[in-house]
Coordinates of C-alpha atoms in Angstrom, one line a residue:
Chain H
X1144 CA 52.6 63.3 49.6
X1145 CA 50.1 60.5 48.8
X1146 CA 53.2 58.3 48.3
X1147 CA 54.4 59.2 51.8
X1148 CA 50.9 58.2 53.2
X1149 CA 51.2 55.0 51.5
X1150 CA 54.8 54.1 52.8
X1151 CA 54.0 55.4 56.2
X1152 CA 51.0 52.8 56.1
X1153 CA 53.0 49.9 54.8
X1154 CA 55.6 50.5 57.5
X1155 CA 53.2 50.5 60.3
X1156 CA 51.3 47.7 59.1
X1157 CA 54.6 45.9 58.5
X1158 CA 55.6 46.4 61.9
X1159 CA 52.6 44.5 63.1
X1160 CA 53.1 41.7 60.5
X1161 CA 56.6 41.5 61.6
X1162 CA 55.7 41.4 65.3
X1163 CA 53.4 38.5 64.6
X1164 CA 55.9 36.5 62.5
X1165 CA 58.6 37.0 65.2
X1166 CA 56.5 35.8 67.8
X1167 CA 56.0 32.5 66.2
X1168 CA 59.8 32.0 66.4
X1169 CA 61.1 33.8 69.3
X1170 CA 59.8 35.8 72.2
X1171 CA 62.3 37.3 74.9
X1172 CA 60.2 35.8 77.8
X1173 CA 57.4 33.4 78.3
X1174 CA 54.2 35.8 77.8
X1175 CA 52.3 33.3 79.9
X1176 CA 54.5 32.6 83.0
X1177 CA 53.7 34.4 86.0
X1178 CA 57.2 35.5 88.1
X1179 CA 56.0 36.9 91.4
X1180 CA 59.4 38.3 92.1
X1181 CA 59.5 40.7 89.3
X1182 CA 56.3 42.5 89.3
X1183 CA 56.1 45.9 87.9
X1184 CA 59.7 46.4 86.7
X1185 CA 60.4 49.6 84.9
X1186 CA 61.8 49.3 81.3
X1187 CA 65.4 48.2 81.2
X1188 CA 68.0 46.3 79.4
X1189 CA 66.4 42.9 80.3
X1190 CA 62.7 43.7 80.2
X1191 CA 62.7 46.2 77.4
X1192 CA 59.1 47.7 78.0
X1193 CA 59.2 46.4 81.9
X1194 CA 57.0 43.8 83.3
X1195 CA 53.2 43.8 84.4
X1196 CA 51.3 43.1 87.7
X1197 CA 52.0 39.3 87.2
X1198 CA 55.8 40.0 86.5
X1199 CA 55.5 38.7 82.8
X1200 CA 57.6 40.6 80.2
X1201 CA 55.3 43.4 78.4
X1202 CA 57.3 43.2 75.0
X1203 CA 56.7 39.4 74.9
X1204 CA 52.9 40.1 75.8
X1205 CA 52.7 42.7 72.8
X1206 CA 54.4 40.3 70.4
X1207 CA 51.9 37.5 71.2
X1208 CA 49.1 40.0 71.2
X1209 CA 50.1 41.1 67.5
X1210 CA 49.0 37.6 66.4
X1211 CA 45.3 37.9 67.6
X1212 CA 45.1 41.5 66.0
X1213 CA 46.1 40.1 62.7
X1214 CA 44.0 37.0 63.2
X1215 CA 40.8 38.9 64.1
X1216 CA 41.4 41.5 61.5
X1217 CA 41.7 39.1 58.6
X1218 CA 39.0 36.7 59.7
X1219 CA 36.4 39.4 60.5
X1220 CA 37.1 41.6 57.7
X1221 CA 37.3 38.5 55.3
X1222 CA 33.9 37.3 56.7
X1223 CA 32.4 40.7 56.0
X1224 CA 33.8 41.0 52.5
X1225 CA 33.0 37.6 51.4
X1226 CA 29.2 38.1 52.5
X1227 CA 29.0 41.7 52.0
X1228 CA 30.5 42.6 48.7
X1229 CA 28.5 39.8 46.5
X1230 CA 25.5 40.9 48.1
X1231 CA 26.1 44.6 47.6
X1232 CA 27.1 43.8 43.9
X1233 CA 23.8 41.7 43.5
X1234 CA 21.7 44.4 44.9
X1235 CA 23.2 47.2 42.8
X1236 CA 23.3 45.1 39.5
X1237 CA 19.9 43.4 39.9
X1238 CA 18.0 46.2 41.2
X1239 CA 14.1 46.0 41.8
X1240 CA 12.9 43.9 44.7
X1241 CA 16.2 42.0 45.1
X1242 CA 18.0 45.3 45.8
X1243 CA 15.3 46.1 48.3
X1244 CA 15.3 42.9 50.1
X1245 CA 19.0 42.8 50.5
X1246 CA 19.5 46.5 51.6
X1247 CA 16.6 46.2 54.1
X1248 CA 18.3 43.0 55.6
X1249 CA 21.5 45.0 55.6
X1250 CA 19.8 47.7 57.6
X1251 CA 18.5 45.1 60.2
X1252 CA 21.9 44.0 60.8
X1253 CA 23.1 47.5 60.8
X1254 CA 20.8 48.5 63.4
X1255 CA 21.9 45.6 65.7
X1256 CA 24.4 47.0 67.8
X1257 CA 27.7 45.0 67.5
X1258 CA 28.4 45.1 71.2
X1259 CA 25.0 43.5 72.0
X1260 CA 25.9 40.7 69.4
X1261 CA 29.3 40.2 71.0
X1262 CA 27.7 39.9 74.5
X1263 CA 25.1 37.2 73.1
X1264 CA 27.7 35.1 71.4
X1265 CA 30.0 35.1 74.6
X1266 CA 27.2 34.3 76.8
X1267 CA 26.1 31.5 74.6
X1268 CA 29.4 29.9 73.6
X1269 CA 31.7 31.6 76.0
X1270 CA 34.0 34.5 75.2
X1271 CA 36.6 33.4 72.7
X1272 CA 38.4 34.8 69.9
X1273 CA 36.0 33.2 67.7
X1274 CA 33.0 34.9 69.0
X1275 CA 34.8 38.3 68.8
X1276 CA 35.7 37.6 65.0
X1277 CA 32.2 36.5 64.3
X1278 CA 30.4 39.3 65.9
X1279 CA 32.9 41.9 64.5
X1280 CA 32.6 40.5 61.0
X1281 CA 28.9 40.2 61.0
X1282 CA 28.7 43.8 62.4
X1283 CA 30.8 44.8 59.4
X1284 CA 28.9 43.2 56.7
X1285 CA 26.5 46.1 56.0
X1286 CA 29.2 48.4 55.4
X1287 CA 30.8 46.2 52.8
X1288 CA 27.3 45.6 51.1
X1289 CA 26.6 49.3 50.9
X1290 CA 30.0 50.5 49.5
X1291 CA 29.7 47.5 46.8
X1292 CA 26.2 48.4 46.0
X1293 CA 27.0 52.1 45.7
X1294 CA 30.0 51.4 43.6
X1295 CA 28.0 49.0 41.5
X1296 CA 25.2 51.5 40.8
X1297 CA 27.8 54.1 39.5
X1298 CA 29.6 51.5 37.3
X1299 CA 26.2 50.2 35.9
X1300 CA 25.3 53.7 34.8
X1301 CA 28.6 54.1 32.8
X1302 CA 28.6 54.0 29.1
X1303 CA 31.2 51.2 29.0
X1304 CA 28.7 48.9 30.6
X1305 CA 26.2 49.6 27.9
X1306 CA 28.9 49.3 25.4
X1307 CA 29.9 45.9 27.0
X1308 CA 26.3 44.7 26.8
X1309 CA 26.2 46.0 23.2
X1310 CA 29.1 43.6 22.3
X1311 CA 27.1 40.8 24.0
X1312 CA 28.8 40.7 27.2
X1313 CA 26.4 38.6 29.6
X1314 CA 25.1 39.6 33.1
X1315 CA 27.7 37.6 34.9
X1316 CA 30.4 38.9 32.6
X1317 CA 29.4 42.4 33.3
X1318 CA 29.7 41.7 36.9
X1319 CA 33.2 40.0 36.8
X1320 CA 34.9 41.8 34.0
X1321 CA 33.5 45.3 34.6
X1322 CA 31.9 45.9 37.9
X1323 CA 34.5 44.1 39.9
X1324 CA 37.5 45.6 38.7
X1325 CA 36.0 49.1 38.7
X1326 CA 34.9 48.8 42.5
X1327 CA 38.0 46.9 43.6
X1328 CA 39.7 50.2 44.7
X1329 CA 36.9 51.5 46.9
X1330 CA 36.6 48.1 48.4
X1331 CA 40.2 47.8 49.1
X1332 CA 40.0 51.1 50.9
X1333 CA 36.9 49.7 52.8
X1334 CA 38.9 46.6 53.6
X1335 CA 41.7 48.5 55.2
X1336 CA 39.5 50.8 57.0
X1337 CA 37.4 48.0 58.2
X1338 CA 40.6 46.3 59.2
X1339 CA 41.5 49.4 61.5
X1340 CA 37.9 49.1 63.0
X1341 CA 38.2 45.6 63.6
X1342 CA 41.5 46.2 65.5
X1343 CA 39.7 48.8 67.6
X1344 CA 36.6 46.7 68.0
X1345 CA 38.5 43.7 69.0
X1346 CA 40.6 45.9 71.6
X1347 CA 37.4 47.0 73.1
X1348 CA 35.9 43.6 73.3
X1349 CA 38.9 42.0 74.8
X1350 CA 39.1 44.9 77.5
X1351 CA 35.6 44.1 78.4
X1352 CA 36.4 40.4 78.3
X1353 CA 34.2 39.5 75.7
X1354 CA 37.0 38.3 73.4
X1355 CA 40.3 36.2 73.7
X1356 CA 40.2 35.0 77.5
X1357 CA 43.1 35.3 79.9
X1358 CA 45.7 34.4 80.4
X1359 CA 46.3 34.9 76.5
X1360 CA 47.3 38.4 76.0
X1361 CA 45.5 40.8 73.5
X1362 CA 46.3 44.4 73.4
X1363 CA 42.8 45.2 74.8
X1364 CA 43.0 42.9 77.8
X1365 CA 46.5 44.2 78.6
X1366 CA 45.1 47.7 78.7
X1367 CA 42.5 46.4 81.2
X1368 CA 45.1 44.8 83.3
X1369 CA 47.2 47.9 83.3
X1370 CA 44.4 49.9 84.5
X1371 CA 44.8 48.4 88.0
X1372 CA 48.3 49.9 88.2
X1373 CA 47.6 53.1 86.3
X1374 CA 49.2 55.2 89.4
X1375 CA 52.0 53.0 90.2
X1376 CA 53.1 52.0 86.6
X1377 CA 51.5 54.3 84.1
X1378 CA 53.9 53.2 81.4
X1379 CA 52.4 49.8 81.3
X1380 CA 49.3 51.2 79.9
X1381 CA 51.0 53.1 77.3
X1382 CA 52.6 50.4 75.5
X1383 CA 49.5 48.4 74.4
X1384 CA 47.6 51.8 73.9
X1385 CA 50.5 53.0 71.6
X1386 CA 50.3 49.5 69.7
X1387 CA 46.7 49.7 69.1
X1388 CA 46.9 53.4 68.0
X1389 CA 49.8 52.5 65.7
X1390 CA 48.0 49.7 64.0
X1391 CA 45.0 51.5 63.4
X1392 CA 46.8 54.4 62.0
X1393 CA 48.7 52.0 59.8
X1394 CA 45.7 50.5 58.4
X1395 CA 44.0 53.7 57.7
X1396 CA 47.1 55.3 55.9
X1397 CA 47.3 52.1 54.0
X1398 CA 43.7 52.3 52.8
X1399 CA 44.2 55.7 51.7
X1400 CA 47.3 55.1 49.8
X1401 CA 46.0 51.9 48.3
X1402 CA 43.0 53.8 46.6
X1403 CA 45.4 56.0 44.6
X1404 CA 47.7 53.1 43.9
X1405 CA 44.9 50.6 42.6
X1406 CA 43.3 53.4 40.3
X1407 CA 45.0 53.2 37.1
X1408 CA 44.0 56.6 35.9
X1409 CA 46.1 57.9 38.9
X1410 CA 49.1 55.6 37.9
X1411 CA 52.2 57.0 36.4
X1412 CA 52.4 56.1 32.7
X1413 CA 55.0 53.5 32.4
Chain G
X350 CA 14.1 40.6 2.8
X351 CA 15.7 43.2 4.5
X352 CA 18.3 43.1 7.4
X353 CA 16.4 45.3 9.7
X354 CA 12.8 45.8 9.8
X355 CA 11.3 48.2 12.3
X356 CA 7.5 48.5 12.3
X357 CA 4.9 50.7 14.1
X358 CA 7.6 50.7 17.1
X359 CA 6.4 52.8 20.1
X360 CA 8.3 53.1 23.4
X361 CA 7.0 54.9 26.4
X362 CA 8.5 55.8 29.8
X363 CA 7.4 56.7 33.2
X364 CA 4.2 56.4 35.0
X365 CA 2.5 59.1 32.5
X366 CA 3.4 56.9 29.4
X367 CA 5.0 59.9 27.6
X368 CA 5.9 58.3 24.3
X369 CA 9.6 58.6 23.4
X370 CA 8.7 56.7 20.3
X371 CA 5.5 56.8 18.4
X372 CA 4.8 54.3 15.6
X373 CA 8.3 54.5 14.0
X374 CA 8.6 52.5 10.8
X375 CA 11.7 52.0 8.8
X376 CA 13.7 49.2 7.3
X377 CA 17.2 48.8 6.0
X378 CA 18.7 46.3 3.7
X379 CA 22.0 44.5 4.0
X380 CA 24.9 46.8 3.2
X381 CA 22.7 49.9 3.1
X382 CA 23.2 52.9 5.2
X383 CA 20.5 55.0 6.8
X384 CA 21.2 58.2 8.5
X385 CA 18.6 59.2 11.5
X386 CA 18.6 62.7 11.9
X387 CA 16.6 64.8 14.7
X388 CA 17.2 67.1 17.6
X389 CA 17.9 66.2 21.1
X390 CA 14.8 64.2 22.6
X391 CA 13.4 63.2 19.2
X392 CA 14.0 59.6 19.9
X393 CA 17.1 58.8 17.8
X394 CA 18.9 57.0 20.8
X395 CA 16.0 55.3 22.0
X396 CA 15.4 54.0 18.5
X397 CA 19.1 52.8 18.6
X398 CA 18.8 51.0 22.0
X399 CA 15.4 49.3 20.8
X400 CA 17.1 47.9 17.9
X401 CA 19.9 46.5 20.3
X402 CA 17.4 45.3 22.7
X403 CA 19.1 47.6 25.4
X404 CA 16.3 49.6 26.6
X405 CA 15.9 49.8 30.4
X406 CA 13.4 47.4 32.0
X407 CA 11.0 49.9 32.9
X408 CA 10.5 51.0 29.2
X409 CA 7.2 49.7 27.6
X410 CA 7.8 48.8 24.0
X411 CA 5.3 47.9 21.5
X412 CA 5.6 47.2 17.9
X413 CA 8.0 45.0 15.8
X414 CA 11.9 45.1 15.5
X415 CA 13.1 42.3 13.3
X416 CA 16.8 41.9 12.8
X417 CA 18.3 39.4 10.5
X418 CA 15.3 37.2 11.2
X419 CA 15.0 37.6 15.0
X420 CA 12.3 39.4 16.6
X421 CA 14.1 41.6 19.1
X422 CA 11.1 42.4 21.3
X423 CA 10.7 38.9 22.1
X424 CA 14.3 37.6 22.5
X425 CA 15.5 36.6 25.9
X426 CA 18.5 38.4 27.4
X427 CA 20.7 35.6 26.6
X428 CA 19.3 35.5 23.1
X429 CA 20.0 39.1 22.6
X430 CA 23.6 38.8 24.1
X431 CA 24.4 36.3 21.2
X432 CA 23.1 38.9 18.6
X433 CA 24.7 41.8 20.2
X434 CA 28.5 42.0 19.0
X435 CA 27.8 39.5 16.4
X436 CA 25.2 40.5 14.2
X437 CA 24.7 44.1 15.5
X438 CA 27.2 46.4 17.3
X439 CA 27.1 50.0 18.4
X440 CA 29.4 53.0 18.5
X441 CA 28.6 55.5 21.2
X442 CA 28.8 59.2 21.5
X443 CA 30.9 59.8 24.4
X444 CA 34.4 58.3 23.7
X445 CA 35.7 59.3 27.1
X446 CA 33.3 57.0 28.9
X447 CA 32.5 54.3 26.4
X448 CA 35.8 52.4 27.4
X449 CA 36.4 50.7 30.9
X450 CA 39.0 52.5 32.5
X451 CA 40.3 49.5 34.4
X452 CA 41.0 47.4 31.2
X453 CA 43.7 47.7 28.5
X454 CA 42.3 48.8 25.3
X455 CA 43.4 45.8 23.3
X456 CA 41.8 43.5 25.8
X457 CA 38.6 45.3 25.6
X458 CA 38.4 45.0 21.7
X459 CA 39.4 41.3 22.0
X460 CA 36.6 40.8 24.4
X461 CA 34.2 40.8 21.5
X462 CA 36.1 38.1 19.6
X463 CA 36.5 36.0 22.7
X464 CA 32.7 36.4 23.5
X465 CA 31.5 35.4 20.1
X466 CA 34.3 33.7 18.0
X467 CA 35.9 32.2 21.0
X468 CA 39.3 33.2 19.7
X469 CA 42.4 32.3 21.9
X470 CA 44.2 35.3 23.3
X471 CA 47.2 35.0 21.1
X472 CA 45.4 35.2 17.5
X473 CA 43.0 37.7 19.0
X474 CA 45.7 40.2 19.7
X475 CA 47.1 39.8 16.3
X476 CA 43.4 40.6 14.9
X477 CA 43.0 43.5 17.3
X478 CA 46.3 45.0 16.3
X479 CA 45.4 44.6 12.7
X480 CA 41.9 46.0 13.1
X481 CA 43.4 49.0 15.3
X482 CA 45.7 49.9 12.4
X483 CA 42.7 49.4 10.0
X484 CA 40.8 52.2 11.8
X485 CA 43.8 54.5 11.4
X486 CA 45.5 54.4 14.6
X487 CA 49.2 55.0 14.3
X488 CA 51.4 52.5 16.5
X489 CA 48.6 50.0 17.0
X490 CA 50.8 47.8 19.3
X491 CA 51.3 50.6 21.7
X492 CA 47.5 51.7 21.8
X493 CA 46.6 48.1 22.5
X494 CA 48.6 48.2 25.8
X495 CA 47.3 51.5 26.7
X496 CA 44.6 52.2 29.2
X497 CA 41.8 54.5 27.8
X498 CA 42.8 57.6 29.8
X499 CA 46.2 57.5 28.0
X500 CA 44.6 58.1 24.7
X501 CA 42.9 61.2 23.1
X502 CA 39.2 61.5 22.3
X503 CA 39.9 60.8 18.8
X504 CA 42.1 57.8 19.4
X505 CA 39.4 56.4 21.9
X506 CA 36.8 56.8 19.3
X507 CA 38.9 55.0 16.8
X508 CA 39.1 52.3 19.3
X509 CA 35.3 52.1 19.8
X510 CA 35.1 51.8 16.1
X511 CA 37.4 49.0 16.1
X512 CA 35.6 47.4 18.9
X513 CA 32.3 47.6 16.6
X514 CA 33.8 46.4 13.5
X515 CA 36.2 43.6 14.5
X516 CA 33.6 40.8 14.6
X517 CA 32.4 41.7 11.0
X518 CA 28.9 42.6 12.2
X519 CA 26.1 42.9 9.7
X520 CA 24.7 46.1 11.2
X521 CA 26.6 48.9 13.2
X522 CA 24.7 51.4 15.1
X523 CA 26.7 54.9 15.3
X524 CA 25.0 56.9 18.1
X525 CA 26.4 60.5 17.3
X526 CA 29.9 59.0 16.9
X527 CA 31.5 62.2 16.0
X528 CA 29.6 64.8 18.2
X529 CA 32.0 64.9 21.1
X530 CA 35.2 65.3 18.7
X531 CA 36.4 68.6 17.0
X532 CA 35.9 69.3 13.4
X533 CA 39.4 68.0 12.1
X534 CA 39.3 64.9 14.1
X535 CA 35.4 64.4 13.0
X536 CA 36.4 64.4 9.5
X537 CA 39.2 62.0 9.8
X538 CA 37.1 59.6 12.0
X539 CA 34.1 60.0 9.5
X540 CA 36.7 59.2 6.4
X541 CA 37.8 56.0 8.3
X542 CA 34.4 54.9 9.0
X543 CA 33.5 55.1 5.5
X544 CA 36.6 53.1 4.5
X545 CA 36.0 50.4 7.0
X546 CA 32.3 50.2 6.2
X547 CA 33.0 50.0 2.5
X548 CA 35.5 47.3 3.3
X549 CA 33.3 45.2 5.5
X550 CA 30.0 45.7 3.5
X551 CA 28.3 46.2 7.0
X552 CA 25.0 48.1 7.0
X553 CA 25.0 51.2 9.2
X554 CA 22.4 53.0 11.2
X555 CA 23.8 56.5 11.7
X556 CA 22.4 58.6 14.0
X557 CA 23.3 62.5 14.2
X558 CA 21.8 65.8 14.7
X559 CA 24.3 67.1 11.9
X560 CA 22.9 67.0 8.4
X561 CA 26.4 67.6 7.2
X562 CA 27.7 64.8 8.9
X563 CA 25.0 62.5 7.8
X564 CA 25.5 63.4 4.2
X565 CA 29.0 62.2 4.3
X566 CA 28.3 58.8 5.4
X567 CA 24.6 57.9 4.3
X568 CA 22.9 57.8 1.2
X569 CA 19.4 57.5 2.9
X570 CA 18.1 59.7 5.5
X571 CA 15.2 59.7 7.9
X572 CA 14.3 62.8 10.0
X573 CA 12.8 62.3 13.3
X574 CA 10.7 64.7 15.1
X575 CA 9.0 64.0 18.6
X576 CA 9.4 60.3 18.4
X577 CA 8.1 60.1 14.7
X578 CA 9.9 59.7 11.5
X579 CA 8.4 62.7 9.5
X580 CA 10.4 62.3 6.4
X581 CA 12.6 59.8 4.7
X582 CA 14.4 59.9 1.3
X583 CA 17.8 60.2 -0.3
X584 CA 20.2 62.6 0.9
X585 CA 20.3 64.4 -2.5
X586 CA 16.4 64.4 -2.6
X587 CA 16.1 65.8 1.1
X588 CA 18.4 68.7 0.2
X589 CA 17.0 69.5 -3.2
X590 CA 13.3 69.2 -2.1
X591 CA 12.5 69.0 1.5
X592 CA 8.9 68.2 2.2
X593 CA 8.3 68.6 5.9
X594 CA 8.4 72.1 7.1
X595 CA 10.9 71.1 9.9
X596 CA 13.1 69.4 7.2
X597 CA 13.0 72.7 5.4
X598 CA 14.0 74.4 8.4
X599 CA 17.0 72.1 8.8
X600 CA 18.1 72.4 5.2
X601 CA 17.9 76.0 5.4
X602 CA 20.0 76.2 8.7
X603 CA 22.6 73.8 7.0
X604 CA 23.1 75.8 4.0
X605 CA 24.0 79.2 5.6
X606 CA 26.4 79.8 2.6
X607 CA 23.1 80.4 0.7
X608 CA 22.0 83.3 2.7
X609 CA 22.1 86.7 1.1
X610 CA 24.8 88.9 2.9
X611 CA 23.4 91.2 5.3
X612 CA 20.2 89.1 5.7
X613 CA 19.2 87.5 9.1
X614 CA 20.2 83.9 9.2
X615 CA 17.3 81.4 9.1
X616 CA 16.3 79.4 12.0
X617 CA 14.2 76.3 12.2
X618 CA 11.4 78.2 13.7
X619 CA 11.0 80.0 10.7
X620 CA 9.8 77.0 8.9
X621 CA 8.3 74.9 11.8
X622 CA 6.9 75.6 15.1
X623 CA 6.2 73.0 17.5
X624 CA 2.6 72.6 18.2
X625 CA 1.4 74.3 15.2
X626 CA 1.6 72.0 12.4
X627 CA 0.2 69.0 14.2

């Protein structure tokens, strides 16, 4: 059952990755060129998923949109992980006032609505993929810090940390050799779930016009464009919606499956 | 000069300064073995952690702990880390949790060598497998490649033993190393502990609540009660002529075979009531 989850997750995520890779080499039509004569065509043998209100092939736009999904996910989760995990581990292992300062700062960031940050950044620097990545990443830092801190506290209370210190392992040695490997599974799950959240957030931001600007397609702004023709060509909204749902589900399943896979206690004896 | 010299050691925890240790004094010569016996909460483990310098930061410590010429209470964390694993090591009570679940057992044992002797992983592995065999593990190669959850409790405790002994420490602290094991495994682990201690000539501070277990490993015993050492002496002396009423109770309850059939079994409270004799 767990294995099926992991496989389903890998397959769904694999589809997104594949779409990104394919888009680098081949797309059936130019996803940016407006063709006035071919507006709102239904799915068919030429335009597999039909065309949108500008006469652009939807399948091509979906392929191109997959790129920004992966890019935004990787960069924003990476940013949150690189900042949040060391801070959380530091807070958990050092304790005392360091813990207080780090976690209160993280509370402050957590209390700041991500949307507000996105609007702020977009109004100062102009809406772009970068502002979306930064605002999603910053908003996700507290989640990583908290998960890392909770895991670290649990590991620090374990006998094997005491045993490691009793064999002369230094503070950094404990962090690197014992805390990090033991909290890696939960962080892997957090990264995967965070990735799913980032995809949703990116879709929401680009729907609102706070991320990648037109004419570059993202699944979010495709959804926004489809809204204008929702009664004329309802299928046009289904495709990007389906793509978003599939990617989010895929990363969630992957996270769950990954946790079991990374835990040596649950691994089968070789 | 003795290897370990503890003098007037007091430790308090918490806001109300409730003493966990209250003026504990004892010393241990190189190669000697001292058993520390007492009930839960009597301060045995706190004593062990104080000697290792592993007490939590919020503990308030006074008195002197001198180990191989180093004042443990005055050393920095880095200075302590150099001593731990090299001069003094520790075997913990719970074999199920004393090994890191994400690390192969062999690497965990080799870690001590890497930290202190700077041994490369190739020769370290040979030493680890040799040590694992010495503590009585069959098929040490396979054990070295296993994760802790793939081993039984007795196997894990032997691994902990190997970890504590591989770097030839001067002092091994055993904190109830056999309490979590069943009686037959306990006997074999104790026998192995005796063997390896004999072979290495390391001193041992053996903590237990079980007088019978202590008598198998140690020749000297200290009895702890409420954070103090109430009686010390050789094991034979203690069994023959216990002085303190609490010790008399312990000895009586350990020698149930001497009870006349049909009579009520003795309990410690027959000899010593908390709060009465103080």
